Short mmCIF file of C-alpha atoms in Angstrom, two decimals:
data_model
loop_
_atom_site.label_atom_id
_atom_site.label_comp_id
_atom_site.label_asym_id
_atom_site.label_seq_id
_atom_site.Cartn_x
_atom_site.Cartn_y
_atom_site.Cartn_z
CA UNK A 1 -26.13 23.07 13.74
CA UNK A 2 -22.92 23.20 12.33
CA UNK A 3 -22.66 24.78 8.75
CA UNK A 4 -20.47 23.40 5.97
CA UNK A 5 -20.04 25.42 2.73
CA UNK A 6 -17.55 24.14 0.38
CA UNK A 7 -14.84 26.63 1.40
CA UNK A 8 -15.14 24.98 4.59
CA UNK A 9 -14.04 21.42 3.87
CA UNK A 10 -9.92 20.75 2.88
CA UNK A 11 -8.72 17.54 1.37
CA UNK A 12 -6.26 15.56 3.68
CA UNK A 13 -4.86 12.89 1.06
CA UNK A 14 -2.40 10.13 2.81
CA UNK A 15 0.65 9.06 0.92
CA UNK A 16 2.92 7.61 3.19
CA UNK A 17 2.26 4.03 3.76
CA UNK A 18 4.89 1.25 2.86
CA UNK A 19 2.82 -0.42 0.17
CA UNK A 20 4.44 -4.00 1.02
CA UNK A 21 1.66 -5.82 -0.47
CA UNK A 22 1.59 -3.71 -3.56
CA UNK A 23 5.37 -4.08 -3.84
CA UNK A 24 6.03 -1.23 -5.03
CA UNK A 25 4.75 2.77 -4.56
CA UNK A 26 1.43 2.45 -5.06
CA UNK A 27 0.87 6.03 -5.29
CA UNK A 28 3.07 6.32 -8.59
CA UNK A 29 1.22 3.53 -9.92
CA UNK A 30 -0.81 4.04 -13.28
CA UNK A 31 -4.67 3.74 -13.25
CA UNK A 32 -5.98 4.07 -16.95
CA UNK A 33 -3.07 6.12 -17.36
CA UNK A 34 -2.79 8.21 -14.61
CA UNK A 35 -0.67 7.80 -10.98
CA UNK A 36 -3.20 6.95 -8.16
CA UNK A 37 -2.30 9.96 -6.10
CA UNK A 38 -2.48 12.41 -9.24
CA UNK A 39 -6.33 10.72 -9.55
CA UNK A 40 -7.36 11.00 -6.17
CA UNK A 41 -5.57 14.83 -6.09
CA UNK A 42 -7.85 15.56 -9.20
CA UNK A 43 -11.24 14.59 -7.66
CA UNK A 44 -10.46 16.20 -4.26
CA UNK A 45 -9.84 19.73 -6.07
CA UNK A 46 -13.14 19.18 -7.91
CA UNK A 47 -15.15 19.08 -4.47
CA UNK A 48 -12.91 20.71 -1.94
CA UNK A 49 -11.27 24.71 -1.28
CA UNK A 50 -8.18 22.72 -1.00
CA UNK A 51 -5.98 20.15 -1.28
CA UNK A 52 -2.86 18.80 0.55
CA UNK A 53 -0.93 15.62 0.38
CA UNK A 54 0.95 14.60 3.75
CA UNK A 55 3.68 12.34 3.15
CA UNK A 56 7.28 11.95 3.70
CA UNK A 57 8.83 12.01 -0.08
CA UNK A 58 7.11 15.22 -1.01
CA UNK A 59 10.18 15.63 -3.51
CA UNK A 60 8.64 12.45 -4.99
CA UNK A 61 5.29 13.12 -5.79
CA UNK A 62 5.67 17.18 -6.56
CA UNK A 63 6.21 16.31 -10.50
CA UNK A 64 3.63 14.42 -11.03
CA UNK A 65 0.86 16.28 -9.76
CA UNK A 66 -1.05 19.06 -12.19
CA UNK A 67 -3.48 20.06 -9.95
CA UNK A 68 -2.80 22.90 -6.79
CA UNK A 69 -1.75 20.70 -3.95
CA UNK A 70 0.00 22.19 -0.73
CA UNK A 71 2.57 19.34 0.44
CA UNK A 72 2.78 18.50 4.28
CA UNK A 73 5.95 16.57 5.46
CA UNK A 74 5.04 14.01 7.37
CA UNK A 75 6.31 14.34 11.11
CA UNK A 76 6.47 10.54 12.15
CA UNK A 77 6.72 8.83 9.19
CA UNK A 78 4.71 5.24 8.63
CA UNK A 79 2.91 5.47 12.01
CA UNK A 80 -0.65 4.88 10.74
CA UNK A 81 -2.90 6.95 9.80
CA UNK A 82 -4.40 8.12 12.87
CA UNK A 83 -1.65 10.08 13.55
CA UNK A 84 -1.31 11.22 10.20
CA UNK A 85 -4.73 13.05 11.00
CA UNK A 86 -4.06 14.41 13.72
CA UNK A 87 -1.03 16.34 11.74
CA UNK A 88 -3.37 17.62 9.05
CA UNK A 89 -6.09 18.71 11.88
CA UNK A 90 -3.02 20.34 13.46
CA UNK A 91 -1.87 21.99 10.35
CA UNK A 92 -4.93 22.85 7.82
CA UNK A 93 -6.92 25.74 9.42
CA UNK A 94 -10.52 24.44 7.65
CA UNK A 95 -13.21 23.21 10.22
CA UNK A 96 -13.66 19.81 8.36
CA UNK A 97 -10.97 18.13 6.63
CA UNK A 98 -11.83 15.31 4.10
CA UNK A 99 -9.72 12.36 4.66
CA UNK A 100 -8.47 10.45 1.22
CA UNK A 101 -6.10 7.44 0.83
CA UNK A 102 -3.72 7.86 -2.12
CA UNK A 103 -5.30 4.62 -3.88
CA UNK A 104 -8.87 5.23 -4.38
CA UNK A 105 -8.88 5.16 -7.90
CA UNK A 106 -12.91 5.02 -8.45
CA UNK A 107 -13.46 8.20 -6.15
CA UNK A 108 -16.36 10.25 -7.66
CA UNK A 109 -16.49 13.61 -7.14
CA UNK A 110 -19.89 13.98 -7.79
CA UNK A 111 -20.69 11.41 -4.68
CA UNK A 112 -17.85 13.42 -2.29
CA UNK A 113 -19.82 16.81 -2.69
CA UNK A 114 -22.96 15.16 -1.86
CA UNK A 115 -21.63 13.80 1.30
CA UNK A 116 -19.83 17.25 1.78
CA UNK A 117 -23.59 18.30 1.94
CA UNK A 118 -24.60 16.22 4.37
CA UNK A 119 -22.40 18.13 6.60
CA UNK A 120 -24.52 21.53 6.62
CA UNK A 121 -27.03 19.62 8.69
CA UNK A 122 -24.90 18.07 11.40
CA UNK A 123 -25.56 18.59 14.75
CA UNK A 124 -23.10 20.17 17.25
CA UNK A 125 -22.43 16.77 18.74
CA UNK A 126 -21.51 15.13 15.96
CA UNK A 127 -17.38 15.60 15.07
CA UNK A 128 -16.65 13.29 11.76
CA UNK A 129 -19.02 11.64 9.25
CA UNK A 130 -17.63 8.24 7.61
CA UNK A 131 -19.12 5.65 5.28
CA UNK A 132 -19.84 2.37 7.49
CA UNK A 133 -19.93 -0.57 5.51
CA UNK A 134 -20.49 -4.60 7.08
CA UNK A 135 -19.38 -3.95 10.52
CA UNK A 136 -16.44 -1.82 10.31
CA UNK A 137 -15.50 1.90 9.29
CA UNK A 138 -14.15 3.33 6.04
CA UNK A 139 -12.42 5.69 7.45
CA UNK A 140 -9.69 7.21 4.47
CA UNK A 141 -12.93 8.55 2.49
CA UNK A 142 -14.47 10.54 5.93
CA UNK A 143 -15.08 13.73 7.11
CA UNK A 144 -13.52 15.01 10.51
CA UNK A 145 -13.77 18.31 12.10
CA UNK A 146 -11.30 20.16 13.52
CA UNK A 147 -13.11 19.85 17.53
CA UNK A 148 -12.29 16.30 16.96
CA UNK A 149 -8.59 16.77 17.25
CA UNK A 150 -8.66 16.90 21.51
CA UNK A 151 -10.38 13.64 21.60
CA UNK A 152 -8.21 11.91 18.86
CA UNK A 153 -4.88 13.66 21.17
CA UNK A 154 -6.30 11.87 24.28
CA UNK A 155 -6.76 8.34 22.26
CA UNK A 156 -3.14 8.72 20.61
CA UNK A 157 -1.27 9.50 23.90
CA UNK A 158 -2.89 6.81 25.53
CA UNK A 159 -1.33 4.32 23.63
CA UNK A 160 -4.40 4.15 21.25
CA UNK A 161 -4.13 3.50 17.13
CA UNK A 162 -6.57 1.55 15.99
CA UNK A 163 -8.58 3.86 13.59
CA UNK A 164 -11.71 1.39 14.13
CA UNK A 165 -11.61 1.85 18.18
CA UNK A 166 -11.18 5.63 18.24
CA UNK A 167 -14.50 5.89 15.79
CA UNK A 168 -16.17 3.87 17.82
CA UNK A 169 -15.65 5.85 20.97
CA UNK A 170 -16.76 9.27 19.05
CA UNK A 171 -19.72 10.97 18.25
CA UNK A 172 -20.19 9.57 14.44
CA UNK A 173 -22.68 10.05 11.51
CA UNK A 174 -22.37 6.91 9.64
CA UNK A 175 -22.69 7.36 6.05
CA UNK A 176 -25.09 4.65 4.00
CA UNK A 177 -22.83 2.45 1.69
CA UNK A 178 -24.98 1.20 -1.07
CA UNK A 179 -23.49 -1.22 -4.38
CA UNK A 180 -21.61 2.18 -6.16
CA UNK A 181 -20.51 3.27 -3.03
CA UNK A 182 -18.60 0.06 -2.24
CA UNK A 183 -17.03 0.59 -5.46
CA UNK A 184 -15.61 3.86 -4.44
CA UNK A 185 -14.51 2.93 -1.41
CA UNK A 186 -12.51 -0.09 -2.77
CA UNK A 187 -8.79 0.56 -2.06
CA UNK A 188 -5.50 -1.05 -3.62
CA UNK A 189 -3.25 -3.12 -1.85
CA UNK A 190 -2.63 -5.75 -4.32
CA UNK A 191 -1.92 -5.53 -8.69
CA UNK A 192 -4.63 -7.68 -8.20
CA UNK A 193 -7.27 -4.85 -6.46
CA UNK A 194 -5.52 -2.77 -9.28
CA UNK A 195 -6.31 -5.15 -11.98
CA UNK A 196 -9.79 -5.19 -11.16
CA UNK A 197 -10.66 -1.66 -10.38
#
């Protein structure tokens, strides 16, 4: 089995998407006062060793942020964020990294360490664990390990970057998705979503 202690698990969170929809940076955007990312930074450093943010505008973000956060730049800029994992599992040295969009605002700590948990009893096999909720992945709240990165490599230079189709070829724990967790998992692409989170 593969062992996960907290010290073992990094925080990947993604902050380099266009946010056309939102029209405007969603990651500066307020959520009961605070800027998305600086919310999503904050529950990350309650559950994981570290934290890192991987976007192009590091400049951007660096003053709003209060809690230790190592900035990335991202290589290839508004690609998807397939690729922008495979340049955190290329860069952060921890064996699982815990992928995060920037606007989760009703992450839960409390919920993320449980999960992180789950990974202490995951057999060899098994390279990422992600909530699956009707049908399809959630995969900017998941856990990948570093193994994963050939296989994700392989997908990428073939032309692959559908997120959905590389879980689906991979050796997956799903993660139940109950009524709270739904909640959590609810991202913002709209005022609207923002509105009613």
């Amino acid at each position: 089995m593969m062992l996960a202690e907290p010290d073992q698990v990094s925080a990947l969170i993604l902050a380099g998407g266009r946010s056309s929809r939102m029209g405007t940076d969603k990651a500066l955007l307020l959520w009961k006062g605070i800027p998305l990312l600086e919310r999503v930074c904050r529950v990350a450093d309650q559950c994981c060793s570290s934290v890192s943010v991987l976007t192009p505008w590091p400049q951007r973000y660096q003053p709003i942020i209060s809690v230790p956060v190592q900035f990335i730049e991202e290589a290839t800029p508004q690609q998807g964020p397939l690729i922008a994992l495979g340049q955190g599992l290329e860069e952060i040295s921890s064996p699982w990294i815990l992928l995060l969009a920037c606007d989760l605002p009703c992450l839960e700590s409390q919920l993320l360490r449980g999960w992180s948990r789950k990974l202490r009893g995951l057999p060899d096999p098994l390279l990422a664990q992600v909530p699956y909720h009707q049908e399809r992945w959630e995969p900017l709240c998941g856990f990948y390990h570093r193994r994963c990165l050939p296989q994700l490599q392989s997908f990428i230079a073939q032309g692959g970057r559908s997120f959905q189709g590389w879980l689906e070829q991979m050796p997956v724990q799903k993660l139940a998705v109950n009524g709270a967790t739904a909640a959590m998992l609810r991202n913002c692409n709209t005022p609207e979503d923002l509105a009613s989170s």
